[in-house]
Amino acid sequence: MFKRLRDDIACVFERDPAARNAFEVLTTYPGLHAVMMHRVSHALWERGFKWLARILSNLARLLTGIEIHPGARLGQRFFIDHGMGVVIGETAVVGDDCTLYHGVTLGGTSWQKGKRHPSLGRDVVVGAGAKVLGPIHVGDGARIGSNAVVLKPVPVGGTVVGVPGRVIEHAADAATRRRADTAKRMGFDAYGATRDAPDPVANAVNRMLDHIHILDRRMEAMSRALEEQGITRHFEHLDDLEDCVLDPAEPLDKN
């Protein structure tokens, strides 16, 4: 028990640069308090003391603003940063070394009994306000961006953003990024954000523009060939699409 508590405190220092000392973490971090109280309520739940487990989980919610059903299974070194508004359902499973930020929901989409909440693999980061819903699996090392709504399984190492959630970075890309991060000692991605994350809608439109540009070039070549053969006059086409690109949103300039 004490080893698990030491691990829980140590992971706070790894993931929160604001942490100053163990006493401060132990006495002022609601995410740690919620996890500690859940360990007890889950033990009661597993031993059949359902009502007492629910009372303890309700007390933890009152004190921390974090609601974890005593039936949920949490892995080691699980860290809830800030924590207010986090909800974790009864059949949810959270793997080792996961990080959740405030406003995250690991919820269900059905009133049917049985498995109805998500399962997170190891080293998953779920950004602030994200909703992961249904009996889906989120692969190891996945990143879920802030305010994303995830309704489908996430592959290992994938990064998901948007409503509904879209995978914008796959395992191979994520592995390359993690190796670069390790080399630069930059740590993990806070709030599930990734540097230079592409906009999936802008990428789709840009691909369409590329396709239209190729078609326009081919039509131009066909028109000139027909004119040279005296079949028809050359027609004027629309403006060149060379510079027509939909740029993803840029961050506001704070200067």
Tab-separated table of C-alpha atoms in Angstrom:
chain	number	residue	atom	x	y	z
A	1	MET	CA	0.000	0.000	0.000
A	2	PHE	CA	2.735	2.458	0.947
A	3	LYS	CA	4.729	1.586	-2.176
A	4	ARG	CA	1.696	2.371	-4.328
A	5	LEU	CA	1.251	5.674	-2.498
A	6	ARG	CA	4.926	6.538	-3.071
A	7	ASP	CA	4.500	5.737	-6.762
A	8	ASP	CA	1.374	7.919	-6.959
A	9	ILE	CA	3.237	10.831	-5.377
A	10	ALA	CA	6.314	10.320	-7.551
A	11	CYS	CA	4.260	10.400	-10.756
A	12	VAL	CA	2.916	13.834	-9.761
A	13	PHE	CA	6.459	15.225	-9.789
A	14	GLU	CA	7.055	13.650	-13.207
A	15	ARG	CA	3.962	15.230	-14.794
A	16	ASP	CA	3.301	18.472	-12.926
A	17	PRO	CA	6.083	21.078	-12.871
A	18	ALA	CA	4.135	23.011	-10.222
A	19	ALA	CA	4.688	20.275	-7.625
A	20	ARG	CA	7.227	21.420	-5.027
A	21	ASN	CA	7.466	18.772	-2.299
A	22	ALA	CA	5.854	15.514	-1.189
A	23	PHE	CA	4.010	17.078	1.758
A	24	GLU	CA	2.371	19.652	-0.479
A	25	VAL	CA	1.362	16.988	-3.001
A	26	LEU	CA	-0.041	14.710	-0.300
A	27	THR	CA	-2.101	17.446	1.342
A	28	THR	CA	-3.249	19.707	-1.509
A	29	TYR	CA	-3.697	17.620	-4.685
A	30	PRO	CA	-7.367	16.587	-5.112
A	31	GLY	CA	-6.491	14.155	-7.908
A	32	LEU	CA	-4.255	12.218	-5.544
A	33	HIS	CA	-6.894	12.311	-2.808
A	34	ALA	CA	-9.543	10.976	-5.193
A	35	VAL	CA	-7.309	8.097	-6.293
A	36	MET	CA	-6.402	7.233	-2.685
A	37	MET	CA	-10.046	7.170	-1.609
A	38	HIS	CA	-10.941	5.122	-4.666
A	39	ARG	CA	-8.398	2.472	-3.725
A	40	VAL	CA	-10.305	1.993	-0.462
A	41	SER	CA	-13.797	2.187	-1.981
A	42	HIS	CA	-12.832	-0.276	-4.732
A	43	ALA	CA	-11.542	-2.743	-2.130
A	44	LEU	CA	-14.878	-2.462	-0.301
A	45	TRP	CA	-16.764	-2.910	-3.572
A	46	GLU	CA	-14.805	-6.051	-4.444
A	47	ARG	CA	-15.559	-7.497	-0.992
A	48	GLY	CA	-19.295	-6.970	-1.361
A	49	PHE	CA	-19.692	-3.827	0.762
A	50	LYS	CA	-21.418	-2.004	-2.102
A	51	TRP	CA	-23.319	0.614	-0.102
A	52	LEU	CA	-20.328	1.566	2.009
A	53	ALA	CA	-18.185	1.808	-1.128
A	54	ARG	CA	-20.698	4.164	-2.750
A	55	ILE	CA	-20.862	6.322	0.388
A	56	LEU	CA	-17.066	6.663	0.373
A	57	SER	CA	-16.993	7.498	-3.361
A	58	ASN	CA	-19.699	10.138	-2.827
A	59	LEU	CA	-17.645	11.629	-0.010
A	60	ALA	CA	-14.610	11.718	-2.301
A	61	ARG	CA	-16.677	13.515	-4.955
A	62	LEU	CA	-17.856	16.057	-2.378
A	63	LEU	CA	-14.287	16.762	-1.233
A	64	THR	CA	-12.474	16.679	-4.588
A	65	GLY	CA	-15.008	17.318	-7.356
A	66	ILE	CA	-13.912	14.034	-8.956
A	67	GLU	CA	-16.408	11.188	-9.347
A	68	ILE	CA	-14.967	7.701	-9.657
A	69	HIS	CA	-17.344	4.768	-9.394
A	70	PRO	CA	-15.983	2.232	-6.889
A	71	GLY	CA	-16.332	-0.481	-9.526
A	72	ALA	CA	-13.857	1.210	-11.896
A	73	ARG	CA	-10.390	-0.315	-12.174
A	74	LEU	CA	-7.429	2.052	-11.987
A	75	GLY	CA	-3.843	1.158	-12.782
A	76	GLN	CA	-0.681	2.204	-11.007
A	77	ARG	CA	0.790	5.725	-11.206
A	78	PHE	CA	-2.547	7.110	-12.399
A	79	PHE	CA	-2.558	10.919	-12.236
A	80	ILE	CA	-5.556	13.270	-12.374
A	81	ASP	CA	-4.302	16.834	-12.838
A	82	HIS	CA	-6.565	19.630	-11.504
A	83	GLY	CA	-9.393	17.087	-11.576
A	84	MET	CA	-12.575	19.123	-11.175
A	85	GLY	CA	-15.422	17.541	-13.133
A	86	VAL	CA	-13.706	14.230	-13.932
A	87	VAL	CA	-16.188	11.337	-14.147
A	88	ILE	CA	-15.128	7.678	-14.420
A	89	GLY	CA	-17.868	5.079	-14.853
A	90	GLU	CA	-18.394	1.725	-13.187
A	91	THR	CA	-16.940	-0.548	-15.876
A	92	ALA	CA	-14.124	1.775	-16.946
A	93	VAL	CA	-10.575	0.443	-16.895
A	94	VAL	CA	-7.556	2.752	-16.711
A	95	GLY	CA	-4.094	1.338	-17.390
A	96	ASP	CA	-0.813	2.145	-15.702
A	97	ASP	CA	0.828	5.578	-16.109
A	98	CYS	CA	-2.278	7.287	-17.514
A	99	THR	CA	-3.015	11.003	-17.107
A	100	LEU	CA	-6.427	12.692	-17.080
A	101	TYR	CA	-7.114	16.419	-16.932
A	102	HIS	CA	-10.125	18.310	-15.619
A	103	GLY	CA	-13.532	17.782	-17.184
A	104	VAL	CA	-12.739	14.344	-18.634
A	105	THR	CA	-15.550	11.800	-18.841
A	106	LEU	CA	-15.019	8.071	-19.243
A	107	GLY	CA	-18.705	7.347	-19.754
A	108	GLY	CA	-21.204	5.002	-21.305
A	109	THR	CA	-23.609	5.262	-24.215
A	110	SER	CA	-26.089	2.598	-23.135
A	111	TRP	CA	-28.366	1.793	-20.199
A	112	GLN	CA	-27.727	-1.915	-20.660
A	113	LYS	CA	-25.848	-3.738	-17.930
A	114	GLY	CA	-22.418	-5.155	-18.618
A	115	LYS	CA	-19.332	-3.505	-20.075
A	116	ARG	CA	-20.406	-0.020	-21.168
A	117	HIS	CA	-17.446	2.231	-20.361
A	118	PRO	CA	-14.055	2.612	-22.091
A	119	SER	CA	-10.778	0.898	-21.334
A	120	LEU	CA	-7.546	2.884	-21.509
A	121	GLY	CA	-4.217	1.190	-22.184
A	122	ARG	CA	-0.915	2.204	-20.643
A	123	ASP	CA	0.524	5.731	-20.852
A	124	VAL	CA	-2.653	7.340	-22.236
A	125	VAL	CA	-3.153	11.120	-21.912
A	126	VAL	CA	-6.711	12.483	-22.061
A	127	GLY	CA	-6.897	16.257	-22.458
A	128	ALA	CA	-9.159	18.650	-20.573
A	129	GLY	CA	-12.860	18.333	-21.350
A	130	ALA	CA	-12.510	15.234	-23.523
A	131	LYS	CA	-15.278	12.627	-23.522
A	132	VAL	CA	-14.450	8.974	-24.150
A	133	LEU	CA	-17.741	7.121	-24.433
A	134	GLY	CA	-18.802	3.516	-24.808
A	135	PRO	CA	-17.093	0.122	-24.375
A	136	ILE	CA	-14.174	1.058	-26.625
A	137	HIS	CA	-10.460	0.450	-26.202
A	138	VAL	CA	-7.870	3.228	-26.300
A	139	GLY	CA	-4.468	1.804	-27.217
A	140	ASP	CA	-1.225	2.207	-25.291
A	141	GLY	CA	0.467	5.574	-25.668
A	142	ALA	CA	-2.579	7.245	-27.227
A	143	ARG	CA	-3.243	10.983	-26.898
A	144	ILE	CA	-6.757	12.427	-26.827
A	145	GLY	CA	-6.908	16.166	-27.396
A	146	SER	CA	-8.858	18.602	-25.261
A	147	ASN	CA	-12.644	18.614	-25.810
A	148	ALA	CA	-12.513	15.667	-28.220
A	149	VAL	CA	-15.486	13.286	-28.239
A	150	VAL	CA	-14.209	9.750	-28.824
A	151	LEU	CA	-16.756	7.112	-29.809
A	152	LYS	CA	-14.536	4.634	-31.674
A	153	PRO	CA	-11.461	2.619	-30.676
A	154	VAL	CA	-8.123	4.428	-30.794
A	155	PRO	CA	-5.063	2.574	-32.149
A	156	VAL	CA	-1.844	2.183	-30.221
A	157	GLY	CA	0.071	5.458	-30.262
A	158	GLY	CA	-2.743	7.322	-32.017
A	159	THR	CA	-3.690	10.955	-31.437
A	160	VAL	CA	-7.365	11.944	-31.598
A	161	VAL	CA	-8.879	15.431	-31.913
A	162	GLY	CA	-12.248	16.908	-32.824
A	163	VAL	CA	-15.959	16.185	-32.536
A	164	PRO	CA	-16.437	13.394	-33.345
A	165	GLY	CA	-12.874	12.314	-32.636
A	166	ARG	CA	-10.597	11.739	-35.637
A	167	VAL	CA	-7.212	10.040	-35.585
A	168	ILE	CA	-4.691	12.592	-36.873
A	169	GLU	CA	-1.495	10.773	-35.937
A	170	HIS	CA	-0.880	7.045	-36.174
A	171	ALA	CA	1.450	4.711	-34.341
A	172	ALA	CA	4.492	5.099	-36.601
A	173	ASP	CA	4.351	8.888	-36.414
A	174	ALA	CA	3.754	8.808	-32.677
A	175	ALA	CA	6.731	6.505	-32.133
A	176	THR	CA	8.959	8.878	-34.064
A	177	ARG	CA	7.701	11.809	-32.012
A	178	ARG	CA	8.216	9.978	-28.727
A	179	ARG	CA	11.790	9.101	-29.678
A	180	ALA	CA	12.450	12.743	-30.525
A	181	ASP	CA	10.859	13.854	-27.263
A	182	THR	CA	13.012	11.443	-25.292
A	183	ALA	CA	16.148	12.635	-27.047
A	184	LYS	CA	15.257	16.247	-26.271
A	185	ARG	CA	14.030	15.425	-22.752
A	186	MET	CA	10.841	17.327	-23.407
A	187	GLY	CA	8.539	15.075	-21.397
A	188	PHE	CA	4.915	14.190	-22.133
A	189	ASP	CA	2.248	16.154	-24.007
A	190	ALA	CA	0.246	18.235	-21.548
A	191	TYR	CA	-3.533	18.278	-22.098
A	192	GLY	CA	-3.164	15.683	-24.862
A	193	ALA	CA	-1.867	18.366	-27.231
A	194	THR	CA	0.747	17.641	-29.873
A	195	ARG	CA	3.048	20.082	-31.568
A	196	ASP	CA	2.107	20.937	-35.149
A	197	ALA	CA	-1.025	18.771	-34.976
A	198	PRO	CA	-2.636	18.854	-38.431
A	199	ASP	CA	-6.240	19.886	-38.998
A	200	PRO	CA	-7.988	16.805	-40.518
A	201	VAL	CA	-10.683	18.885	-42.250
A	202	ALA	CA	-8.107	21.239	-43.782
A	203	ASN	CA	-6.071	18.233	-44.932
A	204	ALA	CA	-9.122	16.703	-46.638
A	205	VAL	CA	-9.967	19.964	-48.449
A	206	ASN	CA	-6.349	20.464	-49.486
A	207	ARG	CA	-6.280	16.980	-51.024
A	208	MET	CA	-9.416	17.849	-52.988
A	209	LEU	CA	-7.794	21.084	-54.172
A	210	ASP	CA	-4.715	19.146	-55.301
A	211	HIS	CA	-6.933	16.787	-57.274
A	212	ILE	CA	-8.842	19.670	-58.894
A	213	HIS	CA	-5.559	21.348	-59.793
A	214	ILE	CA	-4.346	18.211	-61.598
A	215	LEU	CA	-7.644	17.927	-63.491
A	216	ASP	CA	-7.417	21.589	-64.492
A	217	ARG	CA	-3.900	21.081	-65.906
A	218	ARG	CA	-5.050	18.052	-67.898
A	219	MET	CA	-8.081	19.882	-69.298
A	220	GLU	CA	-5.787	22.742	-70.358
A	221	ALA	CA	-3.518	20.306	-72.210
A	222	MET	CA	-6.495	18.618	-73.906
A	223	SER	CA	-7.917	22.005	-74.974
A	224	ARG	CA	-4.674	23.079	-76.606
A	225	ALA	CA	-4.307	19.707	-78.363
A	226	LEU	CA	-7.829	20.000	-79.791
A	227	GLU	CA	-7.106	23.563	-80.963
A	228	GLU	CA	-3.899	22.459	-82.705
A	229	GLN	CA	-5.863	19.787	-84.588
A	230	GLY	CA	-8.481	22.354	-85.626
A	231	ILE	CA	-11.247	20.518	-83.856
A	232	THR	CA	-12.276	23.332	-81.529
A	233	ARG	CA	-11.069	26.661	-80.249
A	234	HIS	CA	-9.039	26.847	-77.068
A	235	PHE	CA	-11.245	27.827	-74.132
A	236	GLU	CA	-10.227	29.987	-71.210
A	237	HIS	CA	-10.136	28.063	-67.968
A	238	LEU	CA	-10.642	29.357	-64.456
A	239	ASP	CA	-7.904	30.984	-62.430
A	240	ASP	CA	-4.996	28.740	-61.574
A	241	LEU	CA	-5.438	26.863	-58.303
A	242	GLU	CA	-1.722	26.740	-57.578
A	243	ASP	CA	-1.941	28.998	-54.529
A	244	CYS	CA	-5.377	27.917	-53.325
A	245	VAL	CA	-4.701	26.236	-49.979
A	246	LEU	CA	-6.806	26.063	-46.835
A	247	ASP	CA	-4.475	26.796	-43.958
A	248	PRO	CA	-5.260	25.311	-40.546
A	249	ALA	CA	-6.066	27.761	-37.790
A	250	GLU	CA	-3.020	29.531	-36.410
A	251	PRO	CA	-2.681	30.519	-32.741
A	252	LEU	CA	-3.430	34.141	-31.929
A	253	ASP	CA	-0.442	36.443	-31.703
A	254	LYS	CA	-0.110	37.481	-28.071
A	255	ASN	CA	2.229	40.359	-28.826
